[in-house]
PDB file of C-alpha atoms and ligand atoms in Angstrom:
ATOM      1  CA  MET A 779       5.671  41.366 -67.335  1.00 50.00           C
ATOM      2  CA  PRO A 780       8.811  43.529 -67.611  1.00 52.00           C
ATOM      3  CA  GLY A 781      12.041  41.784 -66.668  1.00 57.00           C
ATOM      4  CA  GLU A 782      10.263  38.451 -66.475  1.00 62.00           C
ATOM      5  CA  HIS A 783      12.499  35.358 -66.484  1.00 74.00           C
ATOM      6  CA  ARG A 784      10.572  33.031 -68.723  1.00 89.00           C
ATOM      7  CA  PHE A 785      10.705  32.327 -72.404  1.00 93.00           C
ATOM      8  CA  PRO A 786       7.920  33.946 -74.447  1.00 94.00           C
ATOM      9  CA  SER A 787       4.899  31.810 -75.275  1.00 94.00           C
ATOM     10  CA  PRO A 788       3.131  31.885 -78.638  1.00 93.00           C
ATOM     11  CA  LEU A 789       0.063  32.640 -76.519  1.00 92.00           C
ATOM     12  CA  ASP A 790       1.607  35.953 -75.399  1.00 92.00           C
ATOM     13  CA  VAL A 791       0.675  37.741 -78.611  1.00 90.00           C
ATOM     14  CA  PRO A 792      -2.806  38.336 -80.037  1.00 90.00           C
ATOM     15  CA  ARG A 793      -3.950  35.625 -82.452  1.00 88.00           C
ATOM     16  CA  ASP A 794      -5.722  38.169 -84.617  1.00 88.00           C
ATOM     17  CA  LEU A 795      -3.313  39.257 -87.362  1.00 86.00           C
ATOM     18  CA  ALA A 796      -4.961  42.682 -87.447  1.00 86.00           C
ATOM     19  CA  GLU A 797      -3.747  43.267 -83.886  1.00 89.00           C
ATOM     20  CA  GLN A 798      -0.091  42.495 -84.605  1.00 89.00           C
ATOM     21  CA  ALA A 799       2.380  45.342 -84.204  1.00 91.00           C
ATOM     22  CA  LEU A 800       3.830  46.358 -87.562  1.00 91.00           C
ATOM     23  CA  SER A 801       6.771  48.278 -86.143  1.00 95.00           C
ATOM     24  CA  GLY A 802       8.482  49.137 -82.885  1.00 97.00           C
ATOM     25  CA  SER A 803      11.529  51.186 -81.886  1.00 97.00           C
ATOM     26  CA  PHE A 804      14.116  51.220 -79.136  1.00 97.00           C
ATOM     27  CA  ASP A 805      17.390  52.949 -78.285  1.00 97.00           C
ATOM     28  CA  VAL A 806      20.827  51.499 -77.607  1.00 97.00           C
ATOM     29  CA  GLY A 807      23.120  54.323 -76.502  1.00 96.00           C
ATOM     30  CA  ASP A 808      22.737  56.919 -79.249  1.00 96.00           C
ATOM     31  CA  ALA A 809      21.477  54.384 -81.778  1.00 97.00           C
ATOM     32  CA  ARG A 810      17.810  54.363 -82.669  1.00 97.00           C
ATOM     33  CA  ILE A 811      16.764  50.906 -83.874  1.00 98.00           C
ATOM     34  CA  HIS A 812      13.440  50.151 -85.504  1.00 98.00           C
ATOM     35  CA  HIS A 813      12.040  46.654 -86.001  1.00 98.00           C
ATOM     36  CA  ILE A 814       9.615  46.761 -88.889  1.00 96.00           C
ATOM     37  CA  THR A 815       7.651  44.026 -90.590  1.00 93.00           C
ATOM     38  CA  ASP A 816       7.371  42.996 -94.185  1.00 91.00           C
ATOM     39  CA  GLY A 817       4.521  40.610 -93.315  1.00 88.00           C
ATOM     40  CA  ILE A 818       3.244  38.467 -90.441  1.00 89.00           C
ATOM     41  CA  MET A 819       1.607  35.053 -90.310  1.00 89.00           C
ATOM     42  CA  PHE A 820       0.721  32.300 -87.854  1.00 91.00           C
ATOM     43  CA  GLY A 821       1.819  28.724 -88.469  1.00 91.00           C
ATOM     44  CA  ARG A 822       2.635  25.418 -86.869  1.00 93.00           C
ATOM     45  CA  ARG A 823       6.284  25.289 -86.004  1.00 94.00           C
ATOM     46  CA  ARG A 824       7.166  21.699 -85.072  1.00 93.00           C
ATOM     47  CA  PHE A 825      10.146  22.055 -87.429  1.00 92.00           C
ATOM     48  CA  TRP A 826      11.678  24.617 -85.068  1.00 93.00           C
ATOM     49  CA  PHE A 827      12.117  21.663 -82.657  1.00 93.00           C
ATOM     50  CA  THR A 828      12.938  18.803 -84.998  1.00 90.00           C
ATOM     51  CA  GLY A 829      13.611  15.485 -83.295  1.00 90.00           C
ATOM     52  CA  ILE A 830      12.835  16.852 -79.827  1.00 94.00           C
ATOM     53  CA  ASP A 831      10.087  15.235 -77.726  1.00 95.00           C
ATOM     54  CA  PRO A 832       7.210  17.770 -77.751  1.00 96.00           C
ATOM     55  CA  ALA A 833       6.848  17.350 -73.985  1.00 94.00           C
ATOM     56  CA  LEU A 834      10.286  18.953 -73.630  1.00 95.00           C
ATOM     57  CA  TRP A 835       9.633  22.052 -75.686  1.00 95.00           C
ATOM     58  CA  THR A 836       5.922  22.738 -75.203  1.00 96.00           C
ATOM     59  CA  ALA A 837       6.083  23.047 -71.403  1.00 94.00           C
ATOM     60  CA  PRO A 838       8.671  25.863 -71.249  1.00 94.00           C
ATOM     61  CA  LEU A 839       6.671  27.720 -73.907  1.00 95.00           C
ATOM     62  CA  GLY A 840       3.461  27.509 -71.882  1.00 94.00           C
ATOM     63  CA  ILE A 841       1.557  25.364 -74.396  1.00 96.00           C
ATOM     64  CA  THR A 842       0.280  21.786 -74.383  1.00 96.00           C
ATOM     65  CA  ASP A 843      -0.482  21.228 -78.073  1.00 97.00           C
ATOM     66  CA  PRO A 844       2.653  20.969 -80.277  1.00 97.00           C
ATOM     67  CA  ASP A 845       0.513  22.110 -83.215  1.00 97.00           C
ATOM     68  CA  THR A 846      -0.181  25.457 -81.544  1.00 96.00           C
ATOM     69  CA  GLU A 847       0.395  28.114 -84.173  1.00 95.00           C
ATOM     70  CA  PHE A 848       3.295  30.470 -83.571  1.00 94.00           C
ATOM     71  CA  PRO A 849       3.439  34.088 -84.746  1.00 92.00           C
ATOM     72  CA  VAL A 850       6.064  34.425 -87.475  1.00 92.00           C
ATOM     73  CA  ASN A 851       7.204  37.903 -88.365  1.00 93.00           C
ATOM     74  CA  PHE A 852       9.111  38.502 -91.582  1.00 93.00           C
ATOM     75  CA  GLY A 853      10.953  41.443 -90.137  1.00 95.00           C
ATOM     76  CA  LEU A 854      13.980  43.622 -90.636  1.00 97.00           C
ATOM     77  CA  PHE A 855      15.800  46.256 -88.630  1.00 98.00           C
ATOM     78  CA  VAL A 856      16.678  49.867 -89.346  1.00 98.00           C
ATOM     79  CA  VAL A 857      19.660  51.316 -87.470  1.00 98.00           C
ATOM     80  CA  GLU A 858      20.037  55.094 -87.265  1.00 98.00           C
ATOM     81  CA  LEU A 859      23.415  56.015 -85.798  1.00 97.00           C
ATOM     82  CA  ALA A 860      26.004  58.730 -86.377  1.00 95.00           C
ATOM     83  CA  GLY A 861      24.063  60.258 -89.258  1.00 94.00           C
ATOM     84  CA  ALA A 862      23.786  56.997 -91.219  1.00 96.00           C
ATOM     85  CA  VAL A 863      20.850  54.733 -91.999  1.00 98.00           C
ATOM     86  CA  THR A 864      21.616  51.013 -92.166  1.00 98.00           C
ATOM     87  CA  LEU A 865      19.044  48.329 -92.955  1.00 98.00           C
ATOM     88  CA  VAL A 866      19.688  44.876 -91.551  1.00 98.00           C
ATOM     89  CA  ASP A 867      17.924  42.700 -94.149  1.00 98.00           C
ATOM     90  CA  CYS A 868      15.161  44.010 -96.390  1.00 96.00           C
ATOM     91  CA  GLY A 869      12.201  41.669 -96.151  1.00 93.00           C
ATOM     92  CA  PHE A 870      10.460  39.308 -98.511  1.00 88.00           C
ATOM     93  CA  GLY A 871       9.077  41.724-101.043  1.00 82.00           C
ATOM     94  CA  PRO A 872       5.866  41.011-102.941  1.00 73.00           C
ATOM     95  CA  GLY A 873       6.470  37.231-102.883  1.00 68.00           C
ATOM     96  CA  ILE A 874       5.127  36.994 -99.358  1.00 68.00           C
ATOM     97  CA  HIS A 875       1.596  36.940-100.760  1.00 67.00           C
ATOM     98  CA  ASP A 876       2.293  33.427-102.008  1.00 67.00           C
ATOM     99  CA  LEU A 877       2.741  32.192 -98.444  1.00 67.00           C
ATOM    100  CA  GLY A 878      -0.971  32.153 -97.655  1.00 65.00           C
ATOM    101  CA  GLU A 879      -2.835  33.979 -94.929  1.00 62.00           C
ATOM    102  CA  SER A 880      -0.727  36.847 -93.711  1.00 69.00           C
ATOM    103  CA  ARG A 881      -0.943  40.386 -92.471  1.00 74.00           C
ATOM    104  CA  GLY A 882       0.805  42.822 -94.733  1.00 69.00           C
ATOM    105  CA  GLY A 883       3.261  41.643 -97.336  1.00 67.00           C
ATOM    106  CA  ASP A 884       5.667  43.902 -99.158  1.00 74.00           C
ATOM    107  CA  GLU A 885       5.129  46.159 -96.159  1.00 84.00           C
ATOM    108  CA  MET A 886       8.683  47.376 -95.733  1.00 90.00           C
ATOM    109  CA  ARG A 887       8.481  50.465 -97.899  1.00 89.00           C
ATOM    110  CA  HIS A 888       5.281  51.621 -96.149  1.00 90.00           C
ATOM    111  CA  ARG A 889       6.779  51.087 -92.726  1.00 93.00           C
ATOM    112  CA  LEU A 890       9.969  52.947 -93.706  1.00 95.00           C
ATOM    113  CA  ARG A 891       7.907  55.873 -94.923  1.00 94.00           C
ATOM    114  CA  GLU A 892       6.107  55.956 -91.561  1.00 94.00           C
ATOM    115  CA  ILE A 893       9.430  56.528 -89.781  1.00 95.00           C
ATOM    116  CA  GLY A 894      10.446  59.157 -92.327  1.00 96.00           C
ATOM    117  CA  ILE A 895      12.858  57.101 -94.408  1.00 96.00           C
ATOM    118  CA  GLY A 896      12.603  57.226 -98.177  1.00 95.00           C
ATOM    119  CA  PRO A 897      14.414  55.006-100.714  1.00 95.00           C
ATOM    120  CA  ASP A 898      17.265  57.505-101.120  1.00 96.00           C
ATOM    121  CA  ASP A 899      17.843  57.879 -97.374  1.00 97.00           C
ATOM    122  CA  VAL A 900      19.234  54.360 -96.949  1.00 97.00           C
ATOM    123  CA  ASP A 901      23.053  54.348 -96.934  1.00 97.00           C
ATOM    124  CA  ARG A 902      23.641  50.614 -96.727  1.00 98.00           C
ATOM    125  CA  ILE A 903      21.900  47.300 -96.365  1.00 98.00           C
ATOM    126  CA  VAL A 904      23.628  44.402 -94.636  1.00 98.00           C
ATOM    127  CA  LEU A 905      22.134  41.000 -95.330  1.00 98.00           C
ATOM    128  CA  THR A 906      22.294  38.494 -92.473  1.00 98.00           C
ATOM    129  CA  HIS A 907      21.875  35.914 -95.226  1.00 98.00           C
ATOM    130  CA  MET A 908      20.160  35.634 -98.574  1.00 98.00           C
ATOM    131  CA  HIS A 909      17.102  33.492 -97.923  1.00 96.00           C
ATOM    132  CA  TYR A 910      14.219  35.062 -99.820  1.00 92.00           C
ATOM    133  CA  ASP A 911      12.620  36.559 -96.728  1.00 93.00           C
ATOM    134  CA  HIS A 912      15.786  38.585 -96.058  1.00 96.00           C
ATOM    135  CA  CYS A 913      16.848  39.829 -99.495  1.00 96.00           C
ATOM    136  CA  GLY A 914      13.526  39.934-101.388  1.00 93.00           C
ATOM    137  CA  GLY A 915      13.091  43.677-100.956  1.00 94.00           C
ATOM    138  CA  LEU A 916      16.283  44.650-102.808  1.00 95.00           C
ATOM    139  CA  VAL A 917      14.421  45.334-106.045  1.00 92.00           C
ATOM    140  CA  THR A 918      10.924  46.229-107.107  1.00 88.00           C
ATOM    141  CA  ASP A 919       9.149  44.338-109.893  1.00 77.00           C
ATOM    142  CA  ALA A 920      11.759  41.584-109.789  1.00 73.00           C
ATOM    143  CA  GLY A 921      12.086  39.427-112.858  1.00 70.00           C
ATOM    144  CA  THR A 922      10.483  41.952-115.201  1.00 73.00           C
ATOM    145  CA  ALA A 923      11.902  44.548-117.533  1.00 70.00           C
ATOM    146  CA  GLN A 924      10.758  47.155-114.994  1.00 73.00           C
ATOM    147  CA  ALA A 925      12.949  45.707-112.235  1.00 76.00           C
ATOM    148  CA  ARG A 926      14.719  48.521-110.431  1.00 90.00           C
ATOM    149  CA  LEU A 927      16.654  48.934-107.232  1.00 94.00           C
ATOM    150  CA  ALA A 928      14.407  49.588-104.239  1.00 94.00           C
ATOM    151  CA  PHE A 929      17.203  51.642-102.633  1.00 96.00           C
ATOM    152  CA  PRO A 930      19.083  53.173-105.564  1.00 94.00           C
ATOM    153  CA  ARG A 931      22.076  54.655-103.733  1.00 94.00           C
ATOM    154  CA  SER A 932      22.472  52.042-101.002  1.00 97.00           C
ATOM    155  CA  ARG A 933      25.425  49.689-100.896  1.00 98.00           C
ATOM    156  CA  VAL A 934      24.566  46.082-100.131  1.00 98.00           C
ATOM    157  CA  LEU A 935      26.955  44.205 -97.861  1.00 98.00           C
ATOM    158  CA  VAL A 936      26.969  40.437 -97.580  1.00 98.00           C
ATOM    159  CA  HIS A 937      29.366  37.655 -96.631  1.00 98.00           C
ATOM    160  CA  ALA A 938      31.446  36.485 -99.616  1.00 98.00           C
ATOM    161  CA  ALA A 939      30.490  32.825 -99.067  1.00 98.00           C
ATOM    162  CA  GLU A 940      26.800  33.729 -99.026  1.00 98.00           C
ATOM    163  CA  LEU A 941      27.024  35.657-102.290  1.00 98.00           C
ATOM    164  CA  ALA A 942      29.079  32.883-103.875  1.00 98.00           C
ATOM    165  CA  TYR A 943      26.462  30.274-102.951  1.00 97.00           C
ATOM    166  CA  TRP A 944      23.463  32.212-104.297  1.00 97.00           C
ATOM    167  CA  THR A 945      25.172  33.278-107.506  1.00 97.00           C
ATOM    168  CA  GLY A 946      26.983  29.982-108.133  1.00 96.00           C
ATOM    169  CA  PRO A 947      26.072  26.471-109.291  1.00 95.00           C
ATOM    170  CA  ASP A 948      25.328  25.099-105.803  1.00 91.00           C
ATOM    171  CA  SER A 949      22.081  27.079-105.501  1.00 93.00           C
ATOM    172  CA  GLU A 950      20.776  26.170-108.944  1.00 91.00           C
ATOM    173  CA  THR A 951      18.664  23.376-107.482  1.00 91.00           C
ATOM    174  CA  ASP A 952      17.800  25.327-104.327  1.00 89.00           C
ATOM    175  CA  PRO A 953      14.034  26.077-104.303  1.00 88.00           C
ATOM    176  CA  MET A 954      14.787  29.702-103.434  1.00 90.00           C
ATOM    177  CA  GLY A 955      17.537  30.092-106.017  1.00 93.00           C
ATOM    178  CA  THR A 956      15.553  31.715-108.820  1.00 92.00           C
ATOM    179  CA  TYR A 957      13.802  34.156-106.484  1.00 90.00           C
ATOM    180  CA  VAL A 958      17.055  35.194-104.860  1.00 94.00           C
ATOM    181  CA  ARG A 959      19.057  35.592-108.085  1.00 94.00           C
ATOM    182  CA  ALA A 960      16.365  37.860-109.555  1.00 92.00           C
ATOM    183  CA  ARG A 961      16.824  40.162-106.535  1.00 93.00           C
ATOM    184  CA  ILE A 962      20.616  40.233-106.201  1.00 95.00           C
ATOM    185  CA  LEU A 963      21.738  40.284-109.856  1.00 94.00           C
ATOM    186  CA  PRO A 964      20.428  43.823-110.558  1.00 94.00           C
ATOM    187  CA  VAL A 965      22.327  45.088-107.493  1.00 96.00           C
ATOM    188  CA  ILE A 966      25.517  43.352-108.654  1.00 96.00           C
ATOM    189  CA  GLU A 967      25.079  44.848-112.141  1.00 95.00           C
ATOM    190  CA  ALA A 968      24.760  48.306-110.572  1.00 95.00           C
ATOM    191  CA  GLY A 969      28.138  47.772-108.857  1.00 97.00           C
ATOM    192  CA  LEU A 970      26.644  48.220-105.396  1.00 97.00           C
ATOM    193  CA  VAL A 971      27.498  44.909-103.718  1.00 98.00           C
ATOM    194  CA  THR A 972      30.435  44.705-101.298  1.00 98.00           C
ATOM    195  CA  THR A 973      31.465  41.471 -99.597  1.00 98.00           C
ATOM    196  CA  PHE A 974      33.241  40.727 -96.340  1.00 98.00           C
ATOM    197  CA  ASP A 975      34.664  37.447 -95.115  1.00 97.00           C
ATOM    198  CA  GLU A 976      35.474  38.242 -91.510  1.00 98.00           C
ATOM    199  CA  GLU A 977      34.189  40.464 -88.746  1.00 98.00           C
ATOM    200  CA  ALA A 978      33.938  43.981 -90.146  1.00 97.00           C
ATOM    201  CA  GLU A 979      32.645  47.367 -89.034  1.00 97.00           C
ATOM    202  CA  ILE A 980      30.349  48.220 -91.915  1.00 96.00           C
ATOM    203  CA  ALA A 981      29.104  51.552 -90.560  1.00 96.00           C
ATOM    204  CA  PRO A 982      30.049  53.572 -87.478  1.00 95.00           C
ATOM    205  CA  GLY A 983      28.993  51.394 -84.534  1.00 97.00           C
ATOM    206  CA  VAL A 984      27.560  48.642 -86.761  1.00 98.00           C
ATOM    207  CA  THR A 985      29.613  45.443 -87.035  1.00 98.00           C
ATOM    208  CA  ALA A 986      28.974  42.345 -89.145  1.00 98.00           C
ATOM    209  CA  ILE A 987      29.882  39.164 -87.255  1.00 98.00           C
ATOM    210  CA  PRO A 988      29.984  36.062 -89.473  1.00 98.00           C
ATOM    211  CA  MET A 989      28.204  33.112 -87.830  1.00 98.00           C
ATOM    212  CA  ALA A 990      27.785  30.483 -90.525  1.00 97.00           C
ATOM    213  CA  GLY A 991      25.614  27.391 -90.300  1.00 96.00           C
ATOM    214  CA  HIS A 992      22.071  28.467 -91.091  1.00 96.00           C
ATOM    215  CA  THR A 993      23.490  29.325 -94.513  1.00 97.00           C
ATOM    216  CA  PRO A 994      27.100  29.358 -95.816  1.00 97.00           C
ATOM    217  CA  GLY A 995      27.705  33.004 -94.875  1.00 98.00           C
ATOM    218  CA  HIS A 996      25.083  33.729 -92.231  1.00 98.00           C
ATOM    219  CA  THR A 997      26.022  36.862 -90.282  1.00 98.00           C
ATOM    220  CA  CYS A 998      24.843  38.508 -87.070  1.00 98.00           C
ATOM    221  CA  VAL A 999      24.996  42.264 -86.567  1.00 98.00           C
ATOM    222  CA  ARG A1000      26.229  44.078 -83.470  1.00 98.00           C
ATOM    223  CA  VAL A1001      25.237  47.676 -82.817  1.00 98.00           C
ATOM    224  CA  THR A1002      27.419  49.488 -80.285  1.00 98.00           C
ATOM    225  CA  SER A1003      26.992  52.972 -78.899  1.00 97.00           C
ATOM    226  CA  ARG A1004      28.311  54.532 -75.703  1.00 96.00           C
ATOM    227  CA  GLY A1005      29.175  51.195 -74.146  1.00 96.00           C
ATOM    228  CA  GLU A1006      25.796  49.638 -74.886  1.00 97.00           C
ATOM    229  CA  ASP A1007      25.253  46.783 -77.297  1.00 98.00           C
ATOM    230  CA  CYS A1008      22.505  45.134 -79.296  1.00 98.00           C
ATOM    231  CA  LEU A1009      22.855  41.860 -81.205  1.00 98.00           C
ATOM    232  CA  LEU A1010      20.566  41.380 -84.191  1.00 98.00           C
ATOM    233  CA  VAL A1011      20.782  37.624 -84.527  1.00 98.00           C
ATOM    234  CA  GLY A1012      19.342  36.971 -87.967  1.00 98.00           C
ATOM    235  CA  ASP A1013      18.065  33.404 -88.263  1.00 97.00           C
ATOM    236  CA  LEU A1014      20.319  31.910 -85.602  1.00 96.00           C
ATOM    237  CA  ALA A1015      17.293  31.977 -83.290  1.00 95.00           C
ATOM    238  CA  HIS A1016      13.710  31.889 -84.525  1.00 95.00           C
ATOM    239  CA  HIS A1017      12.498  31.920 -80.932  1.00 96.00           C
ATOM    240  CA  PRO A1018      14.391  33.083 -77.818  1.00 96.00           C
ATOM    241  CA  ILE A1019      14.350  29.539 -76.430  1.00 96.00           C
ATOM    242  CA  HIS A1020      16.897  28.607 -79.118  1.00 96.00           C
ATOM    243  CA  PHE A1021      19.434  30.685 -77.170  1.00 96.00           C
ATOM    244  CA  ARG A1022      19.215  28.041 -74.426  1.00 96.00           C
ATOM    245  CA  HIS A1023      18.661  24.926 -76.523  1.00 95.00           C
ATOM    246  CA  HIS A1024      21.152  25.379 -79.344  1.00 93.00           C
ATOM    247  CA  ASP A1025      20.280  22.019 -80.920  1.00 92.00           C
ATOM    248  CA  TRP A1026      16.514  22.523 -81.202  1.00 92.00           C
ATOM    249  CA  LEU A1027      16.586  24.107 -84.661  1.00 81.00           C
ATOM    250  CA  PRO A1028      18.358  21.713 -87.028  1.00 76.00           C
ATOM    251  CA  GLU A1029      15.972  21.187 -89.936  1.00 82.00           C
ATOM    252  CA  ILE A1030      16.305  24.577 -91.550  1.00 85.00           C
ATOM    253  CA  ASP A1031      20.062  24.912 -91.102  1.00 91.00           C
ATOM    254  CA  ALA A1032      22.353  24.130 -94.038  1.00 93.00           C
ATOM    255  CA  ASP A1033      25.076  22.981 -91.633  1.00 95.00           C
ATOM    256  CA  PRO A1034      23.393  22.070 -88.325  1.00 93.00           C
ATOM    257  CA  ARG A1035      26.657  21.406 -86.493  1.00 94.00           C
ATOM    258  CA  ALA A1036      28.121  24.807 -87.409  1.00 96.00           C
ATOM    259  CA  SER A1037      24.832  26.478 -86.562  1.00 95.00           C
ATOM    260  CA  ILE A1038      24.675  24.888 -83.111  1.00 95.00           C
ATOM    261  CA  GLU A1039      28.226  26.087 -82.445  1.00 96.00           C
ATOM    262  CA  ALA A1040      27.362  29.574 -83.699  1.00 97.00           C
ATOM    263  CA  ARG A1041      24.289  29.741 -81.437  1.00 96.00           C
ATOM    264  CA  GLY A1042      26.473  28.835 -78.453  1.00 96.00           C
ATOM    265  CA  ALA A1043      29.053  31.482 -79.366  1.00 97.00           C
ATOM    266  CA  LEU A1044      26.344  34.074 -79.892  1.00 97.00           C
ATOM    267  CA  ALA A1045      24.717  33.350 -76.516  1.00 97.00           C
ATOM    268  CA  GLU A1046      28.131  33.637 -74.853  1.00 98.00           C
ATOM    269  CA  MET A1047      28.783  36.952 -76.578  1.00 98.00           C
ATOM    270  CA  ALA A1048      25.351  38.293 -75.609  1.00 98.00           C
ATOM    271  CA  ILE A1049      25.945  37.366 -71.955  1.00 98.00           C
ATOM    272  CA  ASP A1050      29.466  38.864 -71.923  1.00 98.00           C
ATOM    273  CA  LEU A1051      28.263  42.110 -73.490  1.00 97.00           C
ATOM    274  CA  ASP A1052      24.982  42.181 -71.525  1.00 97.00           C
ATOM    275  CA  ALA A1053      23.548  43.014 -74.940  1.00 98.00           C
ATOM    276  CA  ILE A1054      19.958  43.460 -75.973  1.00 98.00           C
ATOM    277  CA  VAL A1055      19.127  40.559 -78.313  1.00 98.00           C
ATOM    278  CA  THR A1056      16.363  40.261 -80.874  1.00 98.00           C
ATOM    279  CA  GLY A1057      15.714  38.659 -84.244  1.00 98.00           C
ATOM    280  CA  PRO A1058      13.740  39.328 -87.400  1.00 97.00           C
ATOM    281  CA  HIS A1059      11.251  36.449 -87.023  1.00 96.00           C
ATOM    282  CA  MET A1060      10.272  37.304 -83.459  1.00 97.00           C
ATOM    283  CA  PRO A1061       7.067  39.261 -82.851  1.00 95.00           C
ATOM    284  CA  ILE A1062       7.499  43.026 -82.743  1.00 96.00           C
ATOM    285  CA  LEU A1063       8.893  44.040 -80.354  1.00 95.00           C
ATOM    286  CA  THR A1064      10.675  41.104 -78.656  1.00 97.00           C
ATOM    287  CA  LEU A1065      13.719  42.313 -76.708  1.00 97.00           C
ATOM    288  CA  GLY A1066      15.681  40.481 -74.046  1.00 97.00           C
ATOM    289  CA  ARG A1067      18.987  40.007 -72.270  1.00 97.00           C
ATOM    290  CA  LEU A1068      20.590  36.609 -71.741  1.00 97.00           C
ATOM    291  CA  GLY A1069      22.094  35.345 -68.502  1.00 97.00           C
ATOM    292  CA  ARG A1070      22.728  32.074 -66.685  1.00 96.00           C
ATOM    293  CA  ASP A1071      20.852  30.459 -63.839  1.00 94.00           C
ATOM    294  CA  ALA A1072      22.445  28.565 -60.939  1.00 94.00           C
ATOM    295  CA  THR A1073      22.742  25.425 -63.063  1.00 94.00           C
ATOM    296  CA  GLY A1074      24.461  27.271 -65.921  1.00 94.00           C
ATOM    297  CA  GLU A1075      21.433  27.193 -68.233  1.00 95.00           C
ATOM    298  CA  VAL A1076      20.915  30.257 -70.433  1.00 96.00           C
ATOM    299  CA  THR A1077      18.109  32.498 -69.203  1.00 96.00           C
ATOM    300  CA  TRP A1078      16.026  35.104 -71.024  1.00 97.00           C
ATOM    301  CA  SER A1079      14.916  38.345 -69.368  1.00 96.00           C
ATOM    302  CA  ARG A1080      12.373  40.292 -71.312  1.00 95.00           C
ATOM    303  CA  VAL A1081      13.225  43.984 -71.737  1.00 95.00           C
ATOM    304  CA  GLU A1082      10.628  46.655 -72.386  1.00 93.00           C
ATOM    305  CA  PRO A1083      11.519  48.928 -75.339  1.00 93.00           C
ATOM    306  CA  GLY A1084      11.780  51.993 -73.080  1.00 92.00           C
ATOM    307  CA  ASP A1085      14.330  50.193 -70.880  1.00 91.00           C
ATOM    308  CA  ALA A1086      16.601  48.931 -73.683  1.00 92.00           C
ATOM    309  CA  SER A1087      19.093  51.790 -73.282  1.00 90.00           C
ATOM    310  CA  ARG A1088      20.624  52.529 -69.906  1.00 83.00           C
ATOM    311  CA  ARG A1089      21.157  56.169 -70.849  1.00 69.00           C
ATOM    312  CA  PRO A1090      18.368  58.497 -69.782  1.00 62.00           C
ATOM    313  CA  ALA A1091      16.373  59.635 -72.806  1.00 58.00           C
ATOM    314  CA  SER A1092      16.993  63.305 -71.915  1.00 53.00           C
ATOM    315  CA  ALA A1093      20.750  62.829 -72.436  1.00 55.00           C
ATOM    316  CA  LYS A1094      20.413  61.535 -75.989  1.00 52.00           C
ATOM    317  CA  ARG A1095      21.152  63.451 -79.112  1.00 49.00           C
ATOM    318  CA  GLY A1096      18.480  63.710 -81.736  1.00 49.00           C
ATOM    319  CA  GLY A1097      17.968  61.132 -84.473  1.00 50.00           C
ATOM    320  CA  VAL A1098      19.331  61.312 -87.975  1.00 52.00           C
ATOM    321  CA  PRO A1099      18.462  64.659 -89.539  1.00 50.00           C
ATOM    322  CA  ARG A1100      16.601  64.329 -92.819  1.00 52.00           C
ATOM    323  CA  ALA A1101      15.396  66.927 -95.216  1.00 47.00           C
TER     324      ALA A1101
HETATM  325 ZN1   ZN B 712      14.388  33.920 -92.270  1.00 65.24          ZN
END
């Protein structure tokens, strides 16, 4: 139901992978934002609630069995604003096929083509972090002599601490290390990587906001246009309920304490800005606004894609012109 004040249930989306949405779009002011998938799967997600009594987290999600499979989207966002195309993350790439039963896999390039964006149309890619499901699409044929940049003229922007971790000795024993290095090194060699270490506007209306904890340089992205805001939260929240329960997601965070603090700060920011919030692992298209109830608990109000922008559609300018 539109505007509903309850957290989404894994039962809200069709169980059949063939029925999963592969892309969805919404507007924020003059920005056109697309959520597209690089692959979708269902899986048990007890580790999203590590150490928490299942009775506490199953009830608000409308389930009784803690082994209920959740939809997991390996998604990314495309922001079209002020004549520029910015990708926020770039998917898993072909490696997603190793994850087992999934819909799609290495889908990003197909989905981009469907919205009229070719490899040379992308101006920049900002990585929320460099886990393999967020940076895997930087190159094609990774690890072979044929490896080439998937987006040949795009700059890649990433937090300096994130790049340092994945290209330095600390990630050598990380299970994702080899996969990630094979994707980022060709981009570094091409001279296309730029780092930031504090909040930075990386494109008109697109701001990188460092929120470390999930990884050393994890970053959220704020899109602002005509007084409206959207926060693309990266992996700070795998499910909207993590915006309320900041400590329910510790197992996959490199620094759980920092991540819990970052989730709190992000929720505060989203409430202050009355921003649309969404994340790459949520089903397409999961949009909401955060608020507080009478007891001060964070609330989630689902927003329909057509209602994301407060500006009437007739007042908008056209999208990014492309030849
Ligand atoms: Zn992820």
